[in-house]
Amino acid sequence: MPVGRFEQIIDCRAVMGLAEGGGLAQRGTLAEALKNDVVVVAMSPGRRHITKPVCEITYGIREVGIQTSVLVLNAGSGIPADSPRGSLGSTFGIKPEEAMQINRHKLCIVHFGNVISHIVYKAALFLKYVEIPTIIVCQAPVDMEDLAKYGVKTRDILPLNPKTKGTVVDIVTGVIRGESCPQSKIDEIINKIKYHLSKLS
């Protein structure tokens, strides 16, 4: 797979893609890079949860030569069933095999949406099973304190009673769901990835 000046080998994908040329992977699909450096996790495609910024973010990361896998969650829409108000529509979740696929990597980038409480609930459930350092990408101006209040372990604040095994090491906000990702945001994500990978090596 030629990407800019670099070439990466990617084992892709479990099911057919959607849209023209199958450009959007369906739920439950893992496209795995040759080396397990970074995994980008997308919410399931659907009417409201569109993975468009994830495609552009992934391409940008690969373009600078970072080995990157992509996982489209099987149940990435909605909020977890155990969130305080419950889930009225679709229910967010993560399968054991998805957690295993993610945990094979060094660093996780996960894309959530635009409601702070939903991001917090999703992060709590997601990081209950995902143990590797994680960068959250979202639209809402969520911060480490919002996450820590709900028991999510973060790089800056450790909750008194952590609910998660994994830790949020960084957050990139202002990435709009279903819209093109500005180059400035892709650059910010890449810089944070490079920083945290250097800490892990």
GROMACS .gro file of C-alpha atoms in nm:
model
  201
    1MET     CA    1   0.000   0.000   0.000
    2PRO     CA    2   0.191   0.312  -0.116
    3VAL     CA    3   0.122   0.614   0.104
    4GLY     CA    4   0.317   0.924   0.002
    5ARG     CA    5   0.686   0.829   0.005
    6PHE     CA    6   0.632   0.531   0.233
    7GLU     CA    7   0.493   0.184   0.175
    8GLN     CA    8   0.307  -0.020   0.435
    9ILE     CA    9   0.174  -0.374   0.430
   10ILE     CA   10  -0.176  -0.398   0.577
   11ASP     CA   11  -0.384  -0.711   0.626
   12CYS     CA   12  -0.733  -0.588   0.544
   13ARG     CA   13  -1.037  -0.656   0.605
   14ALA     CA   14  -1.290  -0.891   0.761
   15VAL     CA   15  -1.593  -0.780   0.559
   16MET     CA   16  -1.669  -0.577   0.246
   17GLY     CA   17  -1.644  -0.200   0.266
   18LEU     CA   18  -1.929   0.044   0.209
   19ALA     CA   19  -1.976   0.317  -0.053
   20GLU     CA   20  -1.799   0.343  -0.389
   21GLY     CA   21  -1.489   0.126  -0.399
   22GLY     CA   22  -1.555   0.003  -0.046
   23GLY     CA   23  -1.382   0.305   0.103
   24LEU     CA   24  -1.557   0.285   0.442
   25ALA     CA   25  -1.497  -0.033   0.640
   26GLN     CA   26  -1.798  -0.196   0.800
   27ARG     CA   27  -1.829  -0.259   1.171
   28GLY     CA   28  -1.615  -0.530   1.327
   29THR     CA   29  -1.335  -0.484   1.073
   30LEU     CA   30  -0.964  -0.478   1.156
   31ALA     CA   31  -0.707  -0.361   0.900
   32GLU     CA   32  -0.380  -0.463   1.066
   33ALA     CA   33  -0.042  -0.310   0.985
   34LEU     CA   34   0.276  -0.519   0.959
   35LYS     CA   35   0.407  -0.375   1.288
   36ASN     CA   36   0.179  -0.317   1.585
   37ASP     CA   37   0.277   0.041   1.668
   38VAL     CA   38  -0.051   0.239   1.659
   39VAL     CA   39  -0.414   0.134   1.629
   40VAL     CA   40  -0.685   0.386   1.534
   41VAL     CA   41  -1.030   0.284   1.663
   42ALA     CA   42  -1.342   0.417   1.490
   43MET     CA   43  -1.705   0.417   1.595
   44SER     CA   44  -1.934   0.199   1.385
   45PRO     CA   45  -2.050   0.352   1.057
   46GLY     CA   46  -2.412   0.454   1.054
   47ARG     CA   47  -2.643   0.746   0.994
   48ARG     CA   48  -2.499   0.952   1.282
   49HIS     CA   49  -2.163   0.791   1.357
   50ILE     CA   50  -1.962   0.834   1.039
   51THR     CA   51  -1.597   0.734   1.040
   52LYS     CA   52  -1.489   0.998   0.786
   53PRO     CA   53  -1.234   1.183   1.004
   54VAL     CA   54  -1.079   0.848   1.099
   55CYS     CA   55  -0.992   0.768   0.735
   56GLU     CA   56  -0.810   1.099   0.694
   57ILE     CA   57  -0.638   1.074   1.032
   58THR     CA   58  -0.518   0.721   0.953
   59TYR     CA   59  -0.388   0.825   0.610
   60GLY     CA   60  -0.202   1.119   0.766
   61ILE     CA   61  -0.038   0.897   1.028
   62ARG     CA   62   0.066   0.639   0.769
   63GLU     CA   63   0.197   0.912   0.539
   64VAL     CA   64   0.466   1.005   0.795
   65GLY     CA   65   0.577   0.641   0.813
   66ILE     CA   66   0.408   0.530   1.138
   67GLN     CA   67   0.277   0.172   1.119
   68THR     CA   68  -0.096   0.205   1.180
   69SER     CA   69  -0.380  -0.046   1.212
   70VAL     CA   70  -0.750   0.048   1.203
   71LEU     CA   71  -1.038  -0.114   1.391
   72VAL     CA   72  -1.405  -0.026   1.330
   73LEU     CA   73  -1.592  -0.124   1.646
   74ASN     CA   74  -1.878  -0.368   1.608
   75ALA     CA   75  -2.088  -0.170   1.859
   76GLY     CA   76  -1.941   0.180   1.850
   77SER     CA   77  -2.267   0.377   1.843
   78GLY     CA   78  -2.466   0.499   2.140
   79ILE     CA   79  -2.357   0.494   2.504
   80PRO     CA   80  -2.280   0.202   2.738
   81ALA     CA   81  -2.576   0.026   2.901
   82ASP     CA   82  -2.430   0.089   3.250
   83SER     CA   83  -2.403   0.467   3.206
   84PRO     CA   84  -2.605   0.663   3.468
   85ARG     CA   85  -2.902   0.734   3.238
   86GLY     CA   86  -2.878   0.410   3.043
   87SER     CA   87  -2.888   0.376   2.666
   88LEU     CA   88  -3.218   0.454   2.495
   89GLY     CA   89  -3.104   0.368   2.142
   90SER     CA   90  -2.804   0.172   2.025
   91THR     CA   91  -2.563   0.054   2.295
   92PHE     CA   92  -2.187   0.113   2.289
   93GLY     CA   93  -1.968  -0.185   2.371
   94ILE     CA   94  -1.642  -0.363   2.301
   95LYS     CA   95  -1.600  -0.735   2.234
   96PRO     CA   96  -1.323  -0.939   2.405
   97GLU     CA   97  -1.161  -1.011   2.066
   98GLU     CA   98  -1.161  -0.638   1.983
   99ALA     CA   99  -0.986  -0.561   2.314
  100MET     CA  100  -0.728  -0.832   2.237
  101GLN     CA  101  -0.668  -0.687   1.889
  102ILE     CA  102  -0.619  -0.337   2.033
  103ASN     CA  103  -0.395  -0.454   2.320
  104ARG     CA  104  -0.145  -0.604   2.074
  105HIS     CA  105  -0.042  -0.248   1.984
  106LYS     CA  106   0.175   0.008   2.164
  107LEU     CA  107  -0.060   0.307   2.143
  108CYS     CA  108  -0.434   0.353   2.076
  109ILE     CA  109  -0.607   0.648   1.908
  110VAL     CA  110  -0.984   0.634   1.961
  111HIS     CA  111  -1.240   0.862   1.795
  112PHE     CA  112  -1.548   0.956   1.999
  113GLY     CA  113  -1.822   1.213   1.936
  114ASN     CA  114  -1.950   1.548   2.057
  115VAL     CA  115  -2.132   1.494   2.389
  116ILE     CA  116  -1.898   1.520   2.686
  117SER     CA  117  -2.095   1.278   2.906
  118HIS     CA  118  -2.106   1.020   2.624
  119ILE     CA  119  -1.731   1.051   2.569
  120VAL     CA  120  -1.669   0.999   2.941
  121TYR     CA  121  -1.895   0.690   2.962
  122LYS     CA  122  -1.747   0.542   2.646
  123ALA     CA  123  -1.391   0.604   2.766
  124ALA     CA  124  -1.468   0.436   3.099
  125LEU     CA  125  -1.601   0.120   2.935
  126PHE     CA  126  -1.342   0.116   2.657
  127LEU     CA  127  -1.045   0.154   2.893
  128LYS     CA  128  -1.183  -0.104   3.132
  129TYR     CA  129  -1.058  -0.359   2.875
  130VAL     CA  130  -0.803  -0.166   2.667
  131GLU     CA  131  -0.481  -0.155   2.866
  132ILE     CA  132  -0.247   0.036   2.634
  133PRO     CA  133  -0.195   0.417   2.649
  134THR     CA  134  -0.479   0.592   2.465
  135ILE     CA  135  -0.527   0.927   2.292
  136ILE     CA  136  -0.891   1.040   2.263
  137VAL     CA  137  -0.992   1.235   1.950
  138CYS     CA  138  -1.331   1.408   1.968
  139GLN     CA  139  -1.525   1.724   1.890
  140ALA     CA  140  -1.632   1.830   2.239
  141PRO     CA  141  -1.392   2.024   2.463
  142VAL     CA  142  -1.347   1.737   2.712
  143ASP     CA  143  -1.046   1.743   2.945
  144MET     CA  144  -0.860   1.508   3.181
  145GLU     CA  145  -1.059   1.631   3.481
  146ASP     CA  146  -1.391   1.537   3.315
  147LEU     CA  147  -1.259   1.184   3.265
  148ALA     CA  148  -1.099   1.147   3.608
  149LYS     CA  149  -1.424   1.252   3.782
  150TYR     CA  150  -1.586   0.940   3.636
  151GLY     CA  151  -1.297   0.713   3.737
  152VAL     CA  152  -1.100   0.709   3.410
  153LYS     CA  153  -0.725   0.696   3.469
  154THR     CA  154  -0.543   0.984   3.298
  155ARG     CA  155  -0.181   1.089   3.263
  156ASP     CA  156  -0.244   1.406   3.464
  157ILE     CA  157  -0.502   1.296   3.724
  158LEU     CA  158  -0.536   0.957   3.893
  159PRO     CA  159  -0.889   0.898   4.032
  160LEU     CA  160  -0.925   0.776   4.392
  161ASN     CA  161  -1.113   0.467   4.269
  162PRO     CA  162  -1.007   0.403   3.909
  163LYS     CA  163  -1.257   0.214   3.692
  164THR     CA  164  -1.010   0.152   3.410
  165LYS     CA  165  -0.701  -0.054   3.338
  166GLY     CA  166  -0.594   0.174   3.053
  167THR     CA  167  -0.490   0.538   3.077
  168VAL     CA  168  -0.577   0.843   2.866
  169VAL     CA  169  -0.242   1.004   2.788
  170ASP     CA  170  -0.369   1.285   2.563
  171ILE     CA  171  -0.682   1.442   2.411
  172VAL     CA  172  -0.732   1.614   2.076
  173THR     CA  173  -1.057   1.813   2.055
  174GLY     CA  174  -1.226   1.999   1.769
  175VAL     CA  175  -1.237   1.703   1.527
  176ILE     CA  176  -1.593   1.704   1.392
  177ARG     CA  177  -1.771   1.373   1.341
  178GLY     CA  178  -1.852   1.307   0.975
  179GLU     CA  179  -1.653   1.607   0.848
  180SER     CA  180  -1.309   1.638   0.690
  181CYS     CA  181  -1.034   1.665   0.948
  182PRO     CA  182  -0.830   1.989   0.916
  183GLN     CA  183  -0.459   1.938   0.846
  184SER     CA  184  -0.376   2.128   1.167
  185LYS     CA  185  -0.561   1.863   1.370
  186ILE     CA  186  -0.396   1.576   1.182
  187ASP     CA  187  -0.058   1.740   1.254
  188GLU     CA  188  -0.151   1.775   1.624
  189ILE     CA  189  -0.247   1.406   1.643
  190ILE     CA  190   0.077   1.301   1.469
  191ASN     CA  191   0.290   1.513   1.703
  192LYS     CA  192   0.121   1.359   2.007
  193ILE     CA  193   0.166   1.008   1.864
  194LYS     CA  194   0.537   1.067   1.801
  195TYR     CA  195   0.582   1.204   2.154
  196HIS     CA  196   0.408   0.910   2.326
  197LEU     CA  197   0.572   0.645   2.105
  198SER     CA  198   0.912   0.793   2.195
  199LYS     CA  199   0.820   0.756   2.565
  200LEU     CA  200   0.721   0.392   2.511
  201SER     CA  201   1.034   0.286   2.322
   0.00000   0.00000   0.00000
